[in-house]
Structures are given as structure tokens and as C-alpha cells.
Coordinates of C-alpha atoms and ligand atoms in Angstrom, one line a residue:
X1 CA 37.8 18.6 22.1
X2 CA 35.4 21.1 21.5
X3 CA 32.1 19.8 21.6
X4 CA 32.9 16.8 24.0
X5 CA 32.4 18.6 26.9
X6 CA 30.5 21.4 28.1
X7 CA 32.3 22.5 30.8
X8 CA 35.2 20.9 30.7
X9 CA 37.2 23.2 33.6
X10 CA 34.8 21.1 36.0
X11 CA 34.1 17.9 34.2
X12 CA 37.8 16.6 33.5
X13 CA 39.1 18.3 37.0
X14 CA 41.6 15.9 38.6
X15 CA 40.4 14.5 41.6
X16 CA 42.5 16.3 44.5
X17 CA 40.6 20.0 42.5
X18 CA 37.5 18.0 42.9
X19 CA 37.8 17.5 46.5
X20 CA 39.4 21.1 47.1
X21 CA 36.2 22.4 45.9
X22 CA 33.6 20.6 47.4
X23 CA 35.8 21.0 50.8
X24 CA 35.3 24.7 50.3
X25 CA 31.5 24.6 49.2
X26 CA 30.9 22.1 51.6
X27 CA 32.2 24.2 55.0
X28 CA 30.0 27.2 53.1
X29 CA 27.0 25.5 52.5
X30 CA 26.8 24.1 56.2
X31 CA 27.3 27.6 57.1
X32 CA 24.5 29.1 54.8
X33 CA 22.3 26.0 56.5
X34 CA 23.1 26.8 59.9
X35 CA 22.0 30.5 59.6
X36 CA 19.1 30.2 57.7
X37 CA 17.1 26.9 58.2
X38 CA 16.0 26.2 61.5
X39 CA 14.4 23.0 60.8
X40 CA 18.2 21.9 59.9
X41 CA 20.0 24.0 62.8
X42 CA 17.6 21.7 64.9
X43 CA 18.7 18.8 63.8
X44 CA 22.7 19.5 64.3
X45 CA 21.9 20.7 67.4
X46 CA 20.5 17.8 68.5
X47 CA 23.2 15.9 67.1
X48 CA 25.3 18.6 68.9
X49 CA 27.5 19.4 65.9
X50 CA 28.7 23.3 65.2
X51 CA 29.5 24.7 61.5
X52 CA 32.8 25.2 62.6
X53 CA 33.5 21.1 63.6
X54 CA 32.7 20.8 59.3
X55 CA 36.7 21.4 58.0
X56 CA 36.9 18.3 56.1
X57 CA 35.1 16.0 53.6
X58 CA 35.4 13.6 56.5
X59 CA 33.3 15.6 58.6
X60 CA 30.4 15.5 56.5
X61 CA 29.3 11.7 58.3
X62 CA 29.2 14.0 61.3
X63 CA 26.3 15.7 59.8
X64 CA 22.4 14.5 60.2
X65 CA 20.6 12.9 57.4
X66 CA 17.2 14.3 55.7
X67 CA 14.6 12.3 54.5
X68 CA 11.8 12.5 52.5
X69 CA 9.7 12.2 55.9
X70 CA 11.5 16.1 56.8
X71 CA 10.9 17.4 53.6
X72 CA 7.1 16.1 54.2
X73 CA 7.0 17.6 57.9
X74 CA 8.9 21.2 57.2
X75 CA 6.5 21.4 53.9
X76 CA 6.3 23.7 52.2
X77 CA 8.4 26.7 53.6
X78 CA 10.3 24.8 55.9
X79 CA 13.4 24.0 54.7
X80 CA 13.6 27.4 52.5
X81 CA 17.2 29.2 53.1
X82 CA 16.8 32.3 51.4
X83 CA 14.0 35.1 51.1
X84 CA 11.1 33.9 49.0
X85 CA 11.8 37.2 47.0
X86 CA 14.4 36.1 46.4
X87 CA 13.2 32.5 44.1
X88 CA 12.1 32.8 40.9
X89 CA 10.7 29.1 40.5
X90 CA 9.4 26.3 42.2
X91 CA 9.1 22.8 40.7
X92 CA 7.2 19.4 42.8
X93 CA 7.1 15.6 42.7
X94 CA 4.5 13.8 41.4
X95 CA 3.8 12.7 44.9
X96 CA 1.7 9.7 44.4
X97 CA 1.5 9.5 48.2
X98 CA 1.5 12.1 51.2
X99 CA 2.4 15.4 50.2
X100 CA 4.3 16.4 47.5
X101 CA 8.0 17.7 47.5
X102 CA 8.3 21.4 46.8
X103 CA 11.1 22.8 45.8
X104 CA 12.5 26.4 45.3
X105 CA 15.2 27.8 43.4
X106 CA 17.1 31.0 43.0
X107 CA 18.5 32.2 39.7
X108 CA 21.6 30.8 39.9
X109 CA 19.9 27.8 41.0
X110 CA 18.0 27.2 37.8
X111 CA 21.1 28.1 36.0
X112 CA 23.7 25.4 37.8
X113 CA 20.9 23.2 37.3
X114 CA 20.2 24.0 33.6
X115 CA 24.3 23.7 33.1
X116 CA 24.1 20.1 34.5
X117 CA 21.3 19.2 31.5
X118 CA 23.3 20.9 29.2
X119 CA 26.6 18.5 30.4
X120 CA 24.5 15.4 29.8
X121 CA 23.0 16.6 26.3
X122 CA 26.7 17.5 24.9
X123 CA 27.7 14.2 26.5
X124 CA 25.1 12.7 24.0
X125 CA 26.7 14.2 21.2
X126 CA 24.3 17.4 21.3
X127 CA 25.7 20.6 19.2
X128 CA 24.3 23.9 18.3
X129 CA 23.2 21.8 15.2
X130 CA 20.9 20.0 17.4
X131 CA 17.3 19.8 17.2
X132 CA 16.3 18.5 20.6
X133 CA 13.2 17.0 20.7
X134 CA 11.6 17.3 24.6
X135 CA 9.0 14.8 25.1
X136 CA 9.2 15.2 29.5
X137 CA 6.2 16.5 30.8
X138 CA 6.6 20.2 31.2
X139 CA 4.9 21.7 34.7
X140 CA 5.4 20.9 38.3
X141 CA 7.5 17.6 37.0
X142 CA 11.3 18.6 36.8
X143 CA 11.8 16.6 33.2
X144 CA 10.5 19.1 30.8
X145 CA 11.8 22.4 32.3
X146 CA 15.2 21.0 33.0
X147 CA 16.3 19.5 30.0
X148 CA 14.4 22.3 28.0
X149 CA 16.6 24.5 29.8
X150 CA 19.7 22.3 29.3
X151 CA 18.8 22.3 25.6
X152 CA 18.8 26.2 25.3
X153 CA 22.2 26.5 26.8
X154 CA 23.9 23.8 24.3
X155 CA 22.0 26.6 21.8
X156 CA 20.4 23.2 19.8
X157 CA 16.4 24.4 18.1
X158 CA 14.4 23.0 21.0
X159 CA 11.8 21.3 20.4
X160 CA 9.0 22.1 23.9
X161 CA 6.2 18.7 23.0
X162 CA 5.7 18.0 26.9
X163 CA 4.2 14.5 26.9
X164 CA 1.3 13.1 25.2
X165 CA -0.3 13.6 21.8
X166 CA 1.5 10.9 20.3
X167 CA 0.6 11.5 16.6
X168 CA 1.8 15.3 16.8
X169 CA 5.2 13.9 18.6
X170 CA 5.8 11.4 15.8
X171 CA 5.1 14.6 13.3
X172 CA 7.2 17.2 14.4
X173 CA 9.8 14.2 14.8
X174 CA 9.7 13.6 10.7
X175 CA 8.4 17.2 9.5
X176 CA 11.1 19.1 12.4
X177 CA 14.0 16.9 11.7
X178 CA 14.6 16.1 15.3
X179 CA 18.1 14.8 16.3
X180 CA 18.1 13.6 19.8
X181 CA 14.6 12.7 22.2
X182 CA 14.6 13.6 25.5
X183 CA 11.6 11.5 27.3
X184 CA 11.0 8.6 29.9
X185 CA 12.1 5.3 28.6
X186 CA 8.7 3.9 29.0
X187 CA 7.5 6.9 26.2
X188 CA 10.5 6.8 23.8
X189 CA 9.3 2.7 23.8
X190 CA 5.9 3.9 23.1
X191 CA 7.1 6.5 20.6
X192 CA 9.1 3.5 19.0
X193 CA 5.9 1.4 18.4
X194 CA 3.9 4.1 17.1
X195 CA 6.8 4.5 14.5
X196 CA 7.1 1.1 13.1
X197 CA 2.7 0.6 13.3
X198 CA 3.0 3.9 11.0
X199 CA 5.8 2.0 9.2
X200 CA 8.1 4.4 9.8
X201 CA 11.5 2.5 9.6
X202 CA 14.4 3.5 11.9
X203 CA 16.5 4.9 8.9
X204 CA 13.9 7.4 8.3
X205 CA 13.8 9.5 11.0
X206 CA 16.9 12.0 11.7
X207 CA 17.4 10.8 15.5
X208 CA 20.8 9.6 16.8
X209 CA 20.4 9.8 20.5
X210 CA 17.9 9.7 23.0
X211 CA 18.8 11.1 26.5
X212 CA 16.1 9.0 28.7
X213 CA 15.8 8.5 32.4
X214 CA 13.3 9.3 35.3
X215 CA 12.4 5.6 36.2
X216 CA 14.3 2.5 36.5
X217 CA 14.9 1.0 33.1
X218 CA 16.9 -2.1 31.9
X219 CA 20.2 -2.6 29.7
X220 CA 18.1 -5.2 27.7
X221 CA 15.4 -2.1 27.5
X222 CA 18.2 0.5 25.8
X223 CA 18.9 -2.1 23.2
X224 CA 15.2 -3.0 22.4
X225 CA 14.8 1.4 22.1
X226 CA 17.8 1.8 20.3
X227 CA 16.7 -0.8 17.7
X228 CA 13.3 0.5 17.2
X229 CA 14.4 3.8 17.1
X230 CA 17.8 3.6 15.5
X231 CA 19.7 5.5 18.2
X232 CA 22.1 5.5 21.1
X233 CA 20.3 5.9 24.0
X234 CA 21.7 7.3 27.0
X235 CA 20.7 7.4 30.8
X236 CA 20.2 10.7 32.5
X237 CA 19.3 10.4 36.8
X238 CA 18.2 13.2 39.0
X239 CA 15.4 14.1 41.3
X240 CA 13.1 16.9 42.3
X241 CA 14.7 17.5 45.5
X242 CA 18.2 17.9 44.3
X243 CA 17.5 19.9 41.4
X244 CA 16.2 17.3 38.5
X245 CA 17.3 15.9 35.9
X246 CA 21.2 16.4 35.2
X247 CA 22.4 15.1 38.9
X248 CA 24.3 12.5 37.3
X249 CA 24.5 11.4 33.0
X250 CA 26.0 9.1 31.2
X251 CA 28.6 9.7 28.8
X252 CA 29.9 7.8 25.8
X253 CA 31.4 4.8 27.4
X254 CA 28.4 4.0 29.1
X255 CA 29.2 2.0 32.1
X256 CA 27.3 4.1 34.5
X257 CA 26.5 7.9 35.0
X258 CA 29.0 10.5 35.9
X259 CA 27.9 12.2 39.1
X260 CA 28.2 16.2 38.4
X261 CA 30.7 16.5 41.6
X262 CA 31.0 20.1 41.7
X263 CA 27.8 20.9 42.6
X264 CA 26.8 17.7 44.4
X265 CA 29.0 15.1 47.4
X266 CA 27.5 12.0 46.8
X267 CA 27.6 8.9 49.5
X268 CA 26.6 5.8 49.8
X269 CA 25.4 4.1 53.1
X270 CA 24.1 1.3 54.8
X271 CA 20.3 1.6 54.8
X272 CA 19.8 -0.2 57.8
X273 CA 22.2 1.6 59.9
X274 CA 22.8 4.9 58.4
X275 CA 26.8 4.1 58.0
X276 CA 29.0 5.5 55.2
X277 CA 29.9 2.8 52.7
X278 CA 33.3 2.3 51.2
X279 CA 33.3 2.8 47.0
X280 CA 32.3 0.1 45.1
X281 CA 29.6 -1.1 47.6
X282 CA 26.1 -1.5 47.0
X283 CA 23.8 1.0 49.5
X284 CA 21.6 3.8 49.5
X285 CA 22.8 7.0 48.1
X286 CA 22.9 10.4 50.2
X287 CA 23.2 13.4 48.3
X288 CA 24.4 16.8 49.3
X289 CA 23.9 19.8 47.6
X290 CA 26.9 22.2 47.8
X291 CA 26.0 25.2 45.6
X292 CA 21.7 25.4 46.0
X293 CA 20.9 28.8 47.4
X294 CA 17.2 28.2 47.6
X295 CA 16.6 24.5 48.8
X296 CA 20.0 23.8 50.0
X297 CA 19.3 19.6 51.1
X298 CA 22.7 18.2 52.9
X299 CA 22.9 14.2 53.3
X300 CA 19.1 13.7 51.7
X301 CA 18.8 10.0 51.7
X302 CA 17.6 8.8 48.2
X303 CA 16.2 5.5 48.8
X304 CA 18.0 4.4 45.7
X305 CA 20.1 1.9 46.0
X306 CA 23.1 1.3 43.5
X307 CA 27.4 1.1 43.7
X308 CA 29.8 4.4 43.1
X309 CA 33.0 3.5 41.3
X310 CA 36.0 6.1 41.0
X311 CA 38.3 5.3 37.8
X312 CA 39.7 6.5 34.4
X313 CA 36.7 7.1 31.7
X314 CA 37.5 6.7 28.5
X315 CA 35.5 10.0 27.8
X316 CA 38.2 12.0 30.3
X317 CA 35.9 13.1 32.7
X318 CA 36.9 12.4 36.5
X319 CA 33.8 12.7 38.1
X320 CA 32.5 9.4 40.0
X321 CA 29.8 7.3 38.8
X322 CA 26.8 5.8 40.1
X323 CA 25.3 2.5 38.4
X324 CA 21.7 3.1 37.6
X325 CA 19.9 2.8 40.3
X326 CA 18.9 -1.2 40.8
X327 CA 15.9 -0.6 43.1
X328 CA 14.7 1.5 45.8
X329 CA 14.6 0.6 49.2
X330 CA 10.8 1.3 49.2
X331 CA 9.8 -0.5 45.7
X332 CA 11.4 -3.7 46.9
X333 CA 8.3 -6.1 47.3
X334 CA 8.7 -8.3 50.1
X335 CA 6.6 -11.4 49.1
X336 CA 7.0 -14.7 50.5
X337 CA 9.6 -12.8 52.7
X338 CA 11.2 -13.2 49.5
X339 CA 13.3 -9.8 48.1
X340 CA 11.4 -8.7 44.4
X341 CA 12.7 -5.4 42.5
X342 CA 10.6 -5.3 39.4
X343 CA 13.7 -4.4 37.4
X344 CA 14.5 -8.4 38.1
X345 CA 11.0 -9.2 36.2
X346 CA 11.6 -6.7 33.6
X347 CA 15.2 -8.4 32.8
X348 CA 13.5 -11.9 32.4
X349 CA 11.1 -10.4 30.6
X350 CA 13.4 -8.7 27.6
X351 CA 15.8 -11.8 27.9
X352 CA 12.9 -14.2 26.7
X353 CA 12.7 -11.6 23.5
X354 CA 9.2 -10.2 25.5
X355 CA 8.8 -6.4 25.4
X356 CA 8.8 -4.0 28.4
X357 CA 4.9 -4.1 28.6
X358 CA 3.9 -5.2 31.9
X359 CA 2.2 -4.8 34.9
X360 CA 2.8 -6.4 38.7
X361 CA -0.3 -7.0 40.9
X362 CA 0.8 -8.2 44.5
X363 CA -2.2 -9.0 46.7
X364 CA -2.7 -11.5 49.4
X365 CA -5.0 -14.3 50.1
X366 CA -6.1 -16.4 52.6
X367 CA -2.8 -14.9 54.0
X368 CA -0.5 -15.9 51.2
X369 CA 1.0 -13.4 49.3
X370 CA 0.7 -13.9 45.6
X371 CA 2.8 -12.1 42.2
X372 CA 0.8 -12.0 39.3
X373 CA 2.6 -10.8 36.2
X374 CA 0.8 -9.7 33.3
X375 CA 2.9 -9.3 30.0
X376 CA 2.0 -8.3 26.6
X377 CA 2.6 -10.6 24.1
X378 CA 4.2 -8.6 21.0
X379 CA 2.5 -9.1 17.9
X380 CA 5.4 -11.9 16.8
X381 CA 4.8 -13.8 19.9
X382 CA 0.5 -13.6 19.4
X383 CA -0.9 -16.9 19.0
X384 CA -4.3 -18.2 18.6
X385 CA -3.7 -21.5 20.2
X386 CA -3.9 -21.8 24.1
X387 CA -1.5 -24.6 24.3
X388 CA 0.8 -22.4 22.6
X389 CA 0.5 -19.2 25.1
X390 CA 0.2 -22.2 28.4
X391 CA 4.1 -23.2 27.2
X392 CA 5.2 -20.1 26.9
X393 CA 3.5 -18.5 30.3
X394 CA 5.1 -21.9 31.4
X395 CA 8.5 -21.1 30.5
X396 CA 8.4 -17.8 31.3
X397 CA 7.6 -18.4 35.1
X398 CA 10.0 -21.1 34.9
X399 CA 12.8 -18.0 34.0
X400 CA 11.3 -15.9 36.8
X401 CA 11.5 -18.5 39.5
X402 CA 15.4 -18.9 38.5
X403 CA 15.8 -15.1 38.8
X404 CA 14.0 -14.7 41.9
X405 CA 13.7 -17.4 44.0
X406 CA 9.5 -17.5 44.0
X407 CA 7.3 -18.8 41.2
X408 CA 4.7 -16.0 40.0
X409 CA 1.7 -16.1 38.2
X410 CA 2.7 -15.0 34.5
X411 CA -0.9 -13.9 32.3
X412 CA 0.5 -13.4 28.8
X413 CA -2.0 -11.0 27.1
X414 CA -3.3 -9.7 24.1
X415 CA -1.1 -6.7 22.7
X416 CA -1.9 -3.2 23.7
X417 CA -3.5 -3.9 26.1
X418 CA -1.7 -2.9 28.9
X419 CA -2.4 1.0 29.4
X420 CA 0.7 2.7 27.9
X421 CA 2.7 5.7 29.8
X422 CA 3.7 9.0 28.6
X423 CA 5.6 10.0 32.1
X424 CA 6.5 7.9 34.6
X425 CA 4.7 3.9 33.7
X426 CA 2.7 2.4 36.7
X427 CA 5.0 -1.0 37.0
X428 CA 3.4 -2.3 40.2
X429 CA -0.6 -2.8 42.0
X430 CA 0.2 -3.7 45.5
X431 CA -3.2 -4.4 46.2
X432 CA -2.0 -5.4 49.6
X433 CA -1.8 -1.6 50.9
X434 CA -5.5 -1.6 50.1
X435 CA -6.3 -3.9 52.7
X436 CA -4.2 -2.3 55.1
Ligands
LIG501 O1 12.5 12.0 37.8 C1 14.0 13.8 37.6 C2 14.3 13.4 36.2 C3 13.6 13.9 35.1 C4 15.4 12.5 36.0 C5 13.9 13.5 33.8 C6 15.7 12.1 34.7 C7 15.0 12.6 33.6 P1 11.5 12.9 40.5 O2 10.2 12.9 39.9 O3 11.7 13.6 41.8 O4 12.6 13.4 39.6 O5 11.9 11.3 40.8 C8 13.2 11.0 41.2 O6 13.1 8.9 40.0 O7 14.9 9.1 43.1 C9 14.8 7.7 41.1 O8 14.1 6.7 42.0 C10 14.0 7.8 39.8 N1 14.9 8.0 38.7 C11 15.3 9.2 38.2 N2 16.1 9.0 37.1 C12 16.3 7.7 37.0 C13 17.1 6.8 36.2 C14 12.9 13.0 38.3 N3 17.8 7.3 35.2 C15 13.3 9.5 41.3 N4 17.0 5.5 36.4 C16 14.7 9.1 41.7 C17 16.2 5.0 37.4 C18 15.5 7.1 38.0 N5 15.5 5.7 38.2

């Protein structure tokens, strides 16, 4: 039992303990809130909800939601519940668009956080005999620092690459002996390549598990990794706001990630109407944060959307899990009026033996939307004959319009030559924004 858990007083607790606690931590943290966030105080006020009518898990609906539109309006000290001498770190989003999300933490903050990364990395099979490889960008971005700090606490030689530099990554890999890659899936793909164009074959590096996450990646995706890198690869979810990476990991079963329930209440609600969702439905999930000191976010709407299921793991651990995510509500393309998640594109894609290389470009004209997808073509599938590339662009939109209802515009293209990612990849151009 050892080494299967690293925590196992909280990660096997029976679920009555698992409620007990968060009951407690929850009536505390509302509390803390209350007192020292006026930006939050507002809100229940408005809503005209005390700390004291918070006595049950029940009670939590009572409570307002956050978005990422407060974070945006109380940045950057706004939402701050303790003494800024009292922080030791802040970490951000990438923010891509508007401002980005700062977040603060205390000590114990970093350390709760760093104890979740560790959870996931031991649930990966990680040991003191470890060397864990971190390929996340170190810096503002959460991926680095938190599973470098996860990595430390499991005691495994870690291994602090950050992203990029591809040639030294594949070197310390062989020369280091590195056991298990922590990266996006979109880089550990990348990493994979460079491996096999080096002739490198899977047997002859020491890796048997990859802890990936940080973007929305496919089942048909983990297999193609796993083959080119001859590991099992396991999701990891989290974000910035929360704490990182470590909110919720997979274990060895693999049928979604366990949600680390001490620390965090997770819901799932209606996206339209903001109403609590019974388990096993599909909605957006609301997280609350019951042990933050720092940044302390109750009922932050996620904009993911995915299902939460409550049963017996083989692994023993009685936390709930969440599916990966299967969209967002703000990266579903609405075109034709027609629903798109690019995860539906990127399925189709692997399914047809294609590999994970492509790009979406959405634009409209003459006040049509149109969906072009632009896919590399792996070396296997290059061919010099155009009839030979029309079929299979043919068949492949044929697939797409099956799996979502529109026919797109599929450019098969030479390989490489899609610009590769060592974060987060760039799946989508919706040139349509630009004419907005
Ligand atoms: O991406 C934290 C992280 C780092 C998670 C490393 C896992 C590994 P943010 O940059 O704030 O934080 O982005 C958070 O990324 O709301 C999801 O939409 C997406 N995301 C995170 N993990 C996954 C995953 C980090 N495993 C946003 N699958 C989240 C799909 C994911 N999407």
C-alpha cells in the first residue's frame, strides 16, 4: 500500500468523512471571505445571504457565483483575503484576452497545492526512485512550478527543463534517465516525433509515464503518445485560479480524474441558468476552494463543461471524478448555428489513423460561416499524387460531416508544417472576431 497513495488519510476517506470535512472548511472559509474580501461580502449582500445561513453543504447553492468577468473587474488586489505580507508567491494565466488572472498564495497555499501534484505523480506510479522529467513552462504559467513542486515532495531527482529547446529535452531524457514527463499533451506528441526522426525507438528511453494535461486532449491522442513514447499516460486538470495543476488526476484505472475533495467542493450546473446539477449530468463545473488562505474563490464557474460520477475505484480512492473536460462553454464554435468543439474534429481526425496536427480557421463570407480544417498528413499518409490526397480530404470531410452535422473544408498538408507547440497549441483562428 505504500507507494499507492500519497496521502492516503484524505484520498481513501469514506465519503460521510469527506463531507464532515468540507462541511467544516466550508462554514470557515465563507467566514474568512466574509471578513476579508469586500468585493465578495458585496456580492452576498446583495444576494442578502449571512455566513451564519452557511451550516450545510446544501447551503453552498445559496452562495453567489464568481466568474472570470470578477476576477477581471477586482484585478489585481481585489479579491486578496489576507495581508499581501503575508503571500509569498503569485502565479497568472496566459490570458490571451483582457487581463490576465493573478493569483496569490500563502505558504500553506503553495504547500496544499504542491501536495495535490504530488497525489497525482504517486498516482502515476512516481517513487523516490523517480526521475521526473518537467517539460511545463516554468514562470507566470502554473504547469512548471506546480508539478516541480509536486515532484520535490514525492522526493523523485527532478528534472526543471521548462518548455522549449527540444534537442536538450530529448538529451537529458536519454543521458538523465528520465522516468516519467510531465508536459502538455500537444509537447509530449512533439517530444515523441522528435524521438522516432532521431530514431530513437520507444524501448530505449527509461520513461513509463507521462502525467499530461493543461488543454483538452483526446483518448485516441493518449494512445497515439503512449505508442510513440512507450508509456502510460495519464491526465492531470487544474487551473490558475484554483491553484494549478493537481485540482483533479487520474489514477490507475483511468476512467476520469479524481477531484482532490478535501481541499476543493466541486458542482456542476446548468450554464444557462446557473442551477445545481444532479451527479452524472453534463454542465459546467463550479469550484470552491475550502482551504486557500490567499485567493480563497467560492463557486468560480469554470466554463468547462464535463459529468461528475461518485462510485467505487478500483484504485480505493473515494474522491469524485470529473470526465475530462469535453469543451468549454466559450470554445464551442457556433457555425451554421451548428454546435463545433474542436475535440469532435480532433477525434475524427485520430480515428482515420491522422495525427493530432491541425489547425481550425472559422471565418465568414458573404455572410456564410465557413470551417476550414487544415491537417498534416503524417509521413505514411504523404502522397505525391493529387487524386490520392482529393480522396482522402474527401473521406475525411465525409467523417466530419457524420460527427458534426456540417461539412468542413478539410486542406490535408504537407508534414510539419503546421507550427508545433511547446505549451498550450493554438487549435482554433476565428477569423470572425476580427471583423467584429
Ligand atoms: O492549465 C493548469 C495546469 C497546468 C493543468 C498543467 C494541468 C497541467 P490555466 O492556464 O489557468 O491552468 O488553464 C486552465 O485549462 O479551465 C481547462 O479549460 C484547461 N485544462 C486544464 N487541464 C486540462 C485537461 C492550467 N487535463 C484551463 N484537459 C482549464 C483539458 C484542461 N483541459
Amino acid at each position: 500500500m505504500e507507494n499507492r497513495y500519497f496521502q492516503p488519510e484524505f484520498e481513501t476517506m469514506p465519503e460521510k468523512d469527506i463531507k464532515a470535512l468540507q462541511t467544516k472548511k466550508l462554514i470557515r472559509q465563507v467566514k474568512h471571505v466574509y471578513e476579508n474580501v469586500p468585493y465578495y461580502r458585496n456580492l452576498m449582500d446583495e444576494k442578502g445571504v449571512k455566513p451564519e445561513d452557511i451550516k450545510t453543504l446544501d447551503d453552498l447553492r445559496k452562495l453567489p457565483f464568481l466568474s472570470k468577468a470578477d476576477l477581471r473587474e477586482a484585478y489585481p488586489y481585489g479579491l486578496l483575503a489576507v495581508p499581501l505580507s503575508k503571500c509569498v508567491r503569485i502565479q497568472s494565466t496566459s490570458g490571451t484576452t483582457g487581463k490576465r488572472v493573478v493569483a496569490f498564495y500563502t505558504q500553506n497555499d503553495v504547500d496544499m497545492w504542491e501536495d495535490c501534484c504530488a497525489r497525482a505523480i504517486v498516482a502515476a506510479g512516481g517513487t523516490k526512485g523517480d526521475v521526473c522529467h518537467v517539460s511545463y513552462g516554468y514562470g507566470l504559467f502554473t504547469g512548471g512550478a506546480g508539478l516541480h513542486g509536486g515532484s520535490h515532495k514525492v522526493g523523485c531527482l527532478t528534472l526543471p527543463m521548462s518548455s522549449g529547446n527540444t534537442d536538450r529535452q530529448v538529451q537529458f531524457m536519454m543521458d538523465l534517465g528520465s522516468t516519467i514527463l510531465c508536459c502538455t499533451p500537444s509537447y509530449a506528441e512533439f517530444i515523441g516525433e522528435t524521438l522516432k526522426e532521431r530514431g530513437i525507438k520507444p524501448d530505449e528511453n527509461k520513461l513509463k509515464a507521462g502525467i499530461f494535461g493543461a488543454e483538452p486532449w483526446t483518448e485516441e491522442m493518449r494512445r497515439d503518445i503512449e505508442s510513440l513514447l512507450g508509456i502510460k499516460a495519464y491526465d492531470i486538470y487544474g487551473l490558475t485560479e484554483i491553484s494549478g495543476p493537481g485540482v483533479a488526476f487520474e489514477c490507475e484505472e483511468q476512467r476520469g480524474m479524481h477531484i482532490n475533495e478535501d481541499h476543493f467542493i466541486a458542482e456542476v450546473i446548468d450554464p444557462d441558468t446557473g442551477e445545481p446539477l444532479p451527479e452524472g449530468s453534463r454542465g459546467e463545473l463550479v469550484f470552491t476552494s475550502l482551504d486557500k488562505e490567499a485567493f480563497p474563490l467560492i463557486r468560480y464557474r469554470t466554463r468547462d463543461i464535463c459529468v461528475l460520477t461518485r462510485g467505487k475505484c478500483t484504485c480505493g480512492r473515494t474522491f469524485v471524478k470529473m470526465t475530462k473536460p469535453l469543451g468549454r462553454t466559450d470554445d464551442m464554435l457556433i457555425i451554421r448555428g451548428v454546435n463545433v468543439f474542436p475535440s469532435q474534429i480532433e477525434a475524427v481526425l485520430i480515428n482515420q489513423g491522422y495525427s493530432p496536427n491541425y489547425q481550425i480557421e472559422v471565418d465568414r463570407v458573404n455572410n456564410t460561416d465557413t470551417l476550414d480544417v487544415f491537417v498534416e498528413l503524417s509521413p505514411e499518409h504523404f502522397s505525391d499524387t493529387i487524386k490520392d490526397v482529393e480522396r482522402q480530404e474527401q473521406s475525411l470531410q465525409s467523417a466530419m460531416k457524420t460527427m458534426l452535422g456540417i461539412v468542413p473544408k478539410v486542406h490535408l498538408v504537407a508534414p510539419k508544417t503546421i507550427e508545433r507547440s511547446e505549451g498550450k497549441a493554438v487549435r482554433v483562428i476565428d477569423k470572425r472576431k476580427l471583423h467584429d
